[in-house]
Amino acid sequence: MHVYPAELVPLIRNKWEVLYQEGKVTQSLPEMLPDIQVMEGMLSTCYQVSMMREEDRPVNIRLIIVSPETFPAEKGPPLGFQRLIFAAFRPFNEYELRRLSPAVDFERSLIGVEYTGQGELHIWGVINSGARWLQNERGGSQQSNRLPDSLVVHINGPGMLTVCCGIRTLAVLSAGKIIDSSANVFQALWMKKLFADAREELLSTHNVFRSQSQVPTARIGKEFIENLQAQLLKRIISVTRMANHGGTFLIFPEDTPIGIADDEHILLKYRFVEDQALERQKHLFLKTMEIVTTLLGDSNHPDRLVTWDDYVALRNEATYDLEEAIYEQAQFVASLAAVDGAVVVTRNGAIGFGGMIVGSLDLLTEIAMANDIEGTMITLEKIEGAGSRHRSVYHLCNALHHVMAIVVSQDGGVQVAKWRNGIVTCWDITSATFAEEN
């Protein structure tokens, strides 16, 4: 059953109230936008805009409900926001938003909207935000350019709305369904276990480096490596989404995947030669760990444990170069998805692309759509209406229980698939869902 935009309002208000009660926001939503009918009308307008095109381009924009006085006139990106106020306010309707869309790049701008207090909304100007707000989605150590705790709406595809309190996701509407914004599968225990062996290997190698170091070297924990792994994965997905061509990534937790080449499951058209070049991802992770623990080593505190926050706060040219190298690695892996077929990735990086999943789907008729990050709360769905890309991935996960698949659609939707609890289980996610701060 399809959900309509107005049905998001109770969910948005309830989640905002929870944040307010927990002290995470300083103002209640009724204080900011008390009229429920105005909220319903605003979301309906945004939904209509998502279905439009301007000069044959989709209308992808962000808007924020806030007064212009919230942003100091002298500020600007990358650390602040540059707000520009129109000499005359514009009406808030789908046609005005559509006409403004070419001037407000989704990644770097917002449309400023204000509640008048007389039951109306108007457009007061535009905001140059820069791209730092995407930091959590794309991964990396730079601090995010945080929006104020105001109502923010992302129009990021046909029928796709993401409603936030600043950068905190409140509700996501996609393909007529509400996606649970708290179901951040990247924080799931099962996903962390998937890469546990790789972390152990990295940590073991780093401990050897530390024991042989001639200078004080701090300790590093598995949580730090978890963050490195998650950042790379986020970047691969983000780059693929932004390219608007879609792609499939088949991720195996071991070095040599079972089920490719001469096997009946995956025919890998472009496979790389196994040499040191395939271990670049592992090398970049180890080098990052070495540099960070060396820079933060302290002879007075030989057992200091370096955290991810320590890394984020560290400002050093060597770490900048490594972060750029990791980003370029993600960019390269994402670009492989532009070719028909899947990119096959092991724990050390991509080993080839153009992978064709073969076999019959006759034995698989339904999957489980997860309603929580661990896949314990599910809804069964028939696969007959799914596209061929998704159906082939479901088949593979049904045949190879250890593989994790990520499917990025051309419209920007992202789905993770994995065999869990006796059935192929899927998580629908959006950019805002995995952009949440850990």
Coordinates of C-alpha atoms in Angstrom, one line a residue:
M1 CA 0.0 0.0 0.0
H2 CA 1.4 3.4 -1.0
V3 CA 2.0 6.1 1.5
Y4 CA 1.2 9.7 0.7
P5 CA 3.4 12.6 1.7
A6 CA 0.9 14.0 4.3
E7 CA 1.1 10.7 6.2
L8 CA 4.7 11.5 7.1
V9 CA 3.7 14.4 9.3
P10 CA 2.8 12.4 12.5
L11 CA 6.1 10.5 12.2
I12 CA 8.1 13.7 11.7
R13 CA 6.5 15.4 14.7
N14 CA 6.9 12.4 16.9
K15 CA 10.6 11.9 16.1
W16 CA 11.2 15.6 16.6
E17 CA 9.5 15.5 19.9
V18 CA 11.8 12.6 21.0
L19 CA 14.8 14.7 20.0
Y20 CA 13.4 17.6 22.0
Q21 CA 12.7 15.6 25.1
E22 CA 16.3 14.1 24.9
G23 CA 17.7 17.6 24.7
K24 CA 19.2 17.0 21.3
V25 CA 17.3 20.0 19.8
T26 CA 16.5 23.2 21.7
Q27 CA 13.2 24.1 20.0
S28 CA 10.1 22.0 19.6
L29 CA 8.6 21.6 16.2
P30 CA 5.2 23.2 17.1
E31 CA 7.2 26.3 18.1
M32 CA 8.8 26.4 14.6
L33 CA 6.0 25.2 12.5
P34 CA 2.8 24.8 14.5
D35 CA 0.3 24.3 11.7
I36 CA -0.1 20.7 10.7
Q37 CA -2.0 21.5 7.6
V38 CA 0.9 23.8 6.4
M39 CA 3.3 20.9 6.9
E40 CA 1.1 18.6 5.0
G41 CA 0.8 21.1 2.1
M42 CA 4.6 21.7 2.1
L43 CA 5.3 18.0 1.8
S44 CA 2.7 17.5 -0.9
T45 CA 4.2 20.4 -2.8
C46 CA 7.7 18.9 -2.5
Y47 CA 6.3 15.5 -3.7
Q48 CA 4.8 17.2 -6.8
V49 CA 8.1 18.9 -7.5
S50 CA 10.0 15.6 -7.3
M51 CA 7.9 14.4 -10.3
M52 CA 8.7 17.4 -12.4
R53 CA 11.6 18.1 -14.8
E54 CA 13.2 21.4 -15.6
E55 CA 14.7 21.7 -19.1
D56 CA 14.6 17.9 -19.3
R57 CA 16.5 17.6 -16.0
P58 CA 15.1 16.1 -12.8
V59 CA 14.4 18.6 -10.0
N60 CA 16.7 17.6 -7.2
I61 CA 16.9 20.3 -4.5
R62 CA 17.1 20.9 -0.8
L63 CA 15.1 23.4 1.2
I64 CA 15.2 24.5 4.8
I65 CA 12.4 26.0 6.9
V66 CA 14.2 28.8 8.8
S67 CA 14.4 32.5 9.0
P68 CA 17.3 34.2 7.1
E69 CA 18.5 35.8 10.4
T70 CA 19.7 32.3 11.5
F71 CA 22.7 32.6 9.2
P72 CA 25.2 35.5 9.9
A73 CA 25.6 37.7 6.8
E74 CA 29.4 37.5 6.9
K75 CA 29.7 33.7 7.0
G76 CA 30.2 31.2 4.1
P77 CA 31.5 27.7 3.2
P78 CA 33.3 25.5 3.9
L79 CA 32.8 26.2 7.7
G80 CA 29.7 28.3 7.5
F81 CA 26.7 29.1 5.3
Q82 CA 26.3 32.1 2.9
R83 CA 22.7 33.2 2.9
L84 CA 21.5 35.5 0.1
I85 CA 18.1 37.2 0.5
F86 CA 15.8 38.0 -2.4
A87 CA 14.8 41.7 -2.7
A88 CA 11.2 40.4 -2.9
F89 CA 10.0 37.1 -1.4
R90 CA 8.7 34.5 -3.8
P91 CA 5.6 32.3 -3.3
F92 CA 6.1 28.8 -2.1
N93 CA 4.7 26.5 -4.8
E94 CA 5.9 23.7 -7.1
Y95 CA 6.4 26.0 -10.1
E96 CA 8.6 28.4 -8.2
L97 CA 10.7 25.6 -6.8
R98 CA 11.0 24.0 -10.3
R99 CA 12.2 27.3 -11.8
L100 CA 14.8 27.8 -9.1
S101 CA 16.1 24.3 -9.3
P102 CA 18.8 24.9 -12.0
A103 CA 20.4 27.6 -9.8
V104 CA 20.6 25.6 -6.6
D105 CA 22.9 22.6 -6.9
F106 CA 21.7 19.8 -4.7
E107 CA 25.1 19.2 -3.3
R108 CA 26.0 22.8 -2.5
S109 CA 22.9 24.9 -2.1
L110 CA 19.5 25.1 -0.3
I111 CA 16.4 27.1 -0.9
G112 CA 15.5 29.2 2.2
V113 CA 11.8 29.0 3.2
E114 CA 10.1 30.8 6.1
Y115 CA 6.8 30.3 7.9
T116 CA 5.0 33.6 8.0
G117 CA 2.9 32.9 11.1
Q118 CA -0.3 33.5 9.1
G119 CA -0.5 29.9 7.9
E120 CA 1.7 30.4 4.9
L121 CA 5.2 29.7 3.6
H122 CA 7.3 31.9 1.4
I123 CA 10.8 31.6 -0.3
W124 CA 13.1 34.2 1.1
G125 CA 16.4 33.3 -0.8
V126 CA 19.1 30.8 -1.3
I127 CA 21.9 29.4 0.8
N128 CA 25.4 28.4 -0.4
S129 CA 26.2 25.5 1.9
G130 CA 29.3 24.0 0.2
A131 CA 29.7 20.3 0.1
R132 CA 30.8 19.6 3.7
W133 CA 27.3 18.5 4.7
L134 CA 27.9 15.4 2.6
Q135 CA 31.0 14.5 4.7
N136 CA 29.1 11.8 6.7
E137 CA 27.8 10.2 3.6
R138 CA 31.0 10.2 1.6
G139 CA 33.2 9.4 4.5
G140 CA 36.4 11.0 5.6
S141 CA 37.9 12.8 8.5
Q142 CA 36.8 16.4 7.8
Q143 CA 34.2 17.8 10.1
S144 CA 30.7 18.2 8.7
N145 CA 29.3 21.6 8.0
R146 CA 26.3 21.3 10.3
L147 CA 23.0 22.8 9.5
P148 CA 20.9 24.3 12.3
D149 CA 18.3 22.2 13.9
S150 CA 15.6 23.3 11.5
L151 CA 13.2 21.3 9.2
V152 CA 15.1 20.3 6.0
V153 CA 13.6 18.5 3.0
H154 CA 15.6 16.8 0.4
I155 CA 13.9 16.2 -3.0
N156 CA 16.3 13.6 -4.4
G157 CA 14.4 11.7 -7.0
P158 CA 10.9 10.9 -8.4
G159 CA 8.7 10.3 -5.4
M160 CA 11.7 10.5 -3.0
L161 CA 11.6 12.8 0.0
T162 CA 13.9 12.9 3.0
V163 CA 12.9 15.0 5.9
C164 CA 15.5 16.0 8.5
C165 CA 16.1 18.0 11.6
G166 CA 19.3 19.6 10.5
I167 CA 21.3 16.6 9.5
R168 CA 19.3 14.1 11.6
T169 CA 16.9 12.1 9.4
L170 CA 13.3 12.0 10.6
A171 CA 11.5 10.3 7.7
V172 CA 12.2 9.0 4.3
L173 CA 9.6 8.4 1.6
S174 CA 10.7 6.3 -1.4
A175 CA 8.6 4.5 -4.0
G176 CA 5.5 5.1 -1.9
K177 CA 7.0 3.5 1.2
I178 CA 8.4 4.9 4.4
I179 CA 12.0 3.8 5.0
D180 CA 13.0 3.6 8.7
S181 CA 15.7 6.2 9.0
S182 CA 17.0 4.5 12.1
A183 CA 17.8 1.3 10.2
N184 CA 21.4 2.3 9.5
V185 CA 22.6 -1.1 8.3
F186 CA 26.2 0.1 8.3
Q187 CA 26.0 -0.1 12.1
A188 CA 24.7 -3.7 12.2
L189 CA 26.6 -6.3 14.1
W190 CA 26.3 -8.8 11.2
M191 CA 28.0 -6.3 8.9
K192 CA 30.8 -5.7 11.3
K193 CA 31.3 -9.5 11.7
L194 CA 31.5 -9.8 7.9
F195 CA 34.8 -7.8 7.9
A196 CA 36.1 -9.1 11.3
D197 CA 38.8 -11.3 9.8
A198 CA 40.1 -8.4 7.7
R199 CA 40.3 -6.2 10.8
E200 CA 42.2 -8.9 12.7
E201 CA 44.7 -9.2 9.9
L202 CA 45.2 -5.4 9.8
L203 CA 45.5 -5.1 13.5
S204 CA 48.0 -8.0 13.7
T205 CA 50.2 -6.4 11.0
H206 CA 50.0 -3.0 12.7
N207 CA 51.0 -4.5 16.1
V208 CA 54.2 -5.9 14.4
F209 CA 54.9 -2.4 13.1
R210 CA 54.4 -0.9 16.5
S211 CA 56.7 -3.5 18.2
Q212 CA 59.5 -2.7 15.8
S213 CA 59.0 1.1 15.8
Q214 CA 62.0 3.2 17.0
V215 CA 59.7 6.1 18.1
P216 CA 56.7 6.1 20.5
T217 CA 53.7 4.7 18.8
A218 CA 50.2 4.7 20.2
R219 CA 47.8 1.8 20.1
I220 CA 44.9 1.5 17.8
G221 CA 41.6 -0.4 18.2
K222 CA 39.2 -2.4 16.0
E223 CA 36.7 0.5 16.1
F224 CA 39.1 2.7 14.2
I225 CA 39.5 0.1 11.5
E226 CA 35.7 -0.4 11.4
N227 CA 35.5 3.3 10.6
L228 CA 38.1 3.1 7.9
Q229 CA 36.2 0.2 6.3
A230 CA 32.8 2.0 6.6
Q231 CA 34.2 5.2 5.2
L232 CA 35.5 3.5 2.0
L233 CA 32.2 1.7 1.5
K234 CA 30.2 4.9 1.9
R235 CA 32.4 6.6 -0.6
I236 CA 32.0 3.9 -3.2
I237 CA 28.2 4.1 -2.8
S238 CA 28.1 7.9 -2.8
V239 CA 30.2 8.2 -5.9
T240 CA 28.1 5.6 -7.7
R241 CA 24.9 7.4 -6.7
M242 CA 26.2 10.8 -7.9
A243 CA 27.2 9.3 -11.3
N244 CA 23.5 8.4 -12.0
H245 CA 24.4 5.2 -13.8
G246 CA 23.7 2.7 -11.0
G247 CA 25.8 -0.4 -10.3
T248 CA 26.1 -3.7 -8.5
F249 CA 28.9 -4.6 -6.0
L250 CA 29.4 -8.2 -4.8
I251 CA 31.4 -8.1 -1.6
F252 CA 33.2 -11.3 -0.4
P253 CA 34.7 -11.4 3.1
E254 CA 37.6 -13.5 2.0
D255 CA 40.7 -13.0 -0.2
T256 CA 39.7 -15.4 -3.0
P257 CA 35.9 -15.4 -3.6
I258 CA 34.2 -18.7 -3.9
G259 CA 31.7 -18.9 -6.7
I260 CA 33.3 -17.0 -9.6
A261 CA 35.3 -17.9 -12.8
D262 CA 34.4 -21.5 -13.7
D263 CA 31.7 -21.8 -11.1
E264 CA 28.0 -21.7 -12.0
H265 CA 27.3 -18.5 -10.1
I266 CA 29.4 -15.6 -11.5
L267 CA 31.2 -15.2 -14.8
L268 CA 33.7 -12.4 -14.3
K269 CA 34.5 -10.9 -17.7
Y270 CA 37.3 -8.5 -16.7
R271 CA 39.4 -10.0 -13.9
F272 CA 42.6 -8.4 -12.7
V273 CA 45.9 -10.2 -12.3
E274 CA 46.6 -11.0 -8.7
D275 CA 49.7 -9.0 -7.7
Q276 CA 50.6 -6.2 -5.3
A277 CA 48.4 -3.7 -7.0
L278 CA 45.3 -5.5 -5.8
E279 CA 46.3 -4.9 -2.2
R280 CA 46.4 -1.1 -2.5
Q281 CA 43.3 -0.8 -0.3
K282 CA 45.0 -2.8 2.5
H283 CA 48.2 -0.8 2.1
L284 CA 46.4 2.5 2.4
F285 CA 44.6 1.3 5.6
L286 CA 47.9 0.1 7.1
K287 CA 49.7 3.3 6.2
T288 CA 46.9 5.4 7.7
M289 CA 47.2 3.4 10.9
E290 CA 51.0 3.8 11.0
I291 CA 51.0 7.5 10.5
V292 CA 48.2 8.3 12.9
T293 CA 49.6 6.2 15.7
T294 CA 53.1 7.6 15.1
L295 CA 51.9 11.2 15.1
L296 CA 49.9 10.7 18.3
G297 CA 52.5 8.5 20.1
D298 CA 53.6 9.8 23.5
S299 CA 56.5 8.3 25.5
N300 CA 54.8 9.5 28.7
H301 CA 51.6 7.5 27.7
P302 CA 52.9 4.5 25.8
D303 CA 49.5 2.7 25.9
R304 CA 47.5 5.6 24.5
L305 CA 44.6 4.3 22.4
V306 CA 43.9 6.3 19.3
T307 CA 40.2 6.9 18.5
W308 CA 38.4 8.0 15.4
D309 CA 37.8 11.4 17.0
D310 CA 41.6 11.7 17.5
Y311 CA 42.0 11.1 13.8
V312 CA 39.3 13.7 12.8
A313 CA 41.0 16.3 15.1
L314 CA 44.4 15.6 13.6
R315 CA 45.6 18.1 11.0
N316 CA 48.6 16.8 9.1
E317 CA 49.5 16.9 5.4
A318 CA 50.4 13.2 5.4
T319 CA 46.9 12.2 6.6
Y320 CA 45.4 14.5 4.0
D321 CA 47.3 12.8 1.3
L322 CA 46.2 9.3 2.5
E323 CA 42.6 10.4 2.8
E324 CA 42.7 11.6 -0.8
A325 CA 44.3 8.3 -1.8
I326 CA 41.5 6.4 -0.2
Y327 CA 38.9 8.6 -1.9
E328 CA 40.6 8.0 -5.2
Q329 CA 40.5 4.3 -4.6
A330 CA 36.8 4.5 -3.9
Q331 CA 36.3 6.6 -7.0
F332 CA 38.1 4.0 -9.1
V333 CA 36.1 1.1 -7.8
A334 CA 32.8 3.0 -8.3
S335 CA 33.7 3.8 -11.9
L336 CA 34.0 0.1 -12.7
A337 CA 30.3 -0.2 -12.0
A338 CA 29.5 1.8 -15.2
V339 CA 30.2 -1.3 -17.3
D340 CA 27.4 -3.8 -17.5
G341 CA 27.7 -6.5 -14.8
A342 CA 28.8 -6.5 -11.2
V343 CA 32.0 -5.3 -9.6
V344 CA 33.5 -8.2 -7.5
V345 CA 35.2 -7.0 -4.3
T346 CA 37.1 -8.9 -1.7
R347 CA 38.2 -7.7 1.7
N348 CA 41.3 -6.2 0.1
G349 CA 39.6 -4.5 -2.8
A350 CA 38.1 -5.0 -6.3
I351 CA 39.4 -8.0 -8.2
G352 CA 37.4 -7.5 -11.4
F353 CA 34.3 -6.1 -13.0
G354 CA 31.7 -7.0 -15.6
G355 CA 30.5 -9.9 -13.5
M356 CA 27.4 -11.7 -14.8
I357 CA 25.3 -13.6 -12.3
V358 CA 24.1 -16.8 -13.9
G359 CA 21.6 -19.4 -12.8
S360 CA 17.8 -19.8 -12.3
L361 CA 15.5 -17.9 -10.1
D362 CA 12.9 -20.6 -10.1
L363 CA 13.6 -21.7 -6.6
L364 CA 13.4 -18.1 -5.2
T365 CA 10.0 -16.5 -5.0
E366 CA 10.3 -14.0 -2.1
I367 CA 12.7 -12.1 0.0
A368 CA 12.6 -10.4 3.4
M369 CA 12.6 -6.6 3.6
A370 CA 14.3 -5.7 6.9
N371 CA 12.7 -3.2 9.3
D372 CA 15.6 -3.1 11.7
I373 CA 19.4 -3.2 11.2
E374 CA 19.9 -6.8 12.2
G375 CA 17.1 -8.2 10.0
T376 CA 15.1 -9.7 12.9
M377 CA 12.0 -7.7 12.0
I378 CA 11.0 -8.4 8.4
T379 CA 8.2 -8.1 5.9
L380 CA 8.0 -10.8 3.2
E381 CA 7.8 -9.6 -0.4
K382 CA 7.5 -11.4 -3.7
I383 CA 10.3 -10.7 -6.2
E384 CA 8.3 -11.0 -9.3
G385 CA 8.1 -7.2 -9.6
A386 CA 11.8 -6.5 -9.1
G387 CA 14.1 -5.6 -11.9
S388 CA 16.6 -8.0 -13.4
R389 CA 19.5 -6.5 -11.6
H390 CA 17.9 -7.0 -8.2
R391 CA 16.5 -10.4 -9.1
S392 CA 20.0 -11.7 -10.1
V393 CA 21.5 -10.4 -6.8
Y394 CA 18.7 -12.1 -4.8
H395 CA 19.6 -15.4 -6.6
L396 CA 23.2 -15.0 -5.8
C397 CA 22.7 -14.3 -2.1
N398 CA 20.3 -17.3 -2.0
A399 CA 23.1 -19.5 -3.5
L400 CA 26.1 -18.0 -1.7
H401 CA 25.3 -17.2 1.9
H402 CA 28.6 -15.5 2.7
V403 CA 28.3 -12.8 0.0
M404 CA 26.9 -9.3 0.6
A405 CA 25.5 -7.4 -2.4
I406 CA 24.9 -3.7 -2.8
V407 CA 22.7 -2.5 -5.7
V408 CA 22.6 1.2 -6.6
S409 CA 19.7 2.2 -8.9
Q410 CA 19.9 4.9 -11.5
D411 CA 17.4 6.9 -9.5
G412 CA 19.8 7.0 -6.5
G413 CA 18.1 4.2 -4.4
V414 CA 20.5 1.8 -2.6
Q415 CA 19.7 -1.7 -1.5
V416 CA 21.9 -4.0 0.6
A417 CA 21.2 -7.8 0.3
K418 CA 22.5 -10.6 2.4
W419 CA 21.4 -14.1 3.5
R420 CA 20.2 -13.7 7.1
N421 CA 18.2 -16.0 9.4
G422 CA 17.4 -18.5 6.6
I423 CA 16.3 -16.1 3.9
V424 CA 17.6 -13.4 1.5
T425 CA 17.2 -10.2 3.5
C426 CA 17.3 -6.7 2.0
W427 CA 17.7 -3.2 3.5
D428 CA 16.5 -0.2 1.5
I429 CA 18.7 2.8 2.3
T430 CA 19.0 6.4 1.1
S431 CA 21.9 8.9 1.2
A432 CA 20.4 10.4 4.4
T433 CA 20.1 7.0 6.0
F434 CA 23.8 6.2 5.8
A435 CA 24.9 9.8 6.2
E436 CA 23.8 9.7 9.9
E437 CA 26.6 10.3 12.3
N438 CA 27.7 7.2 14.2

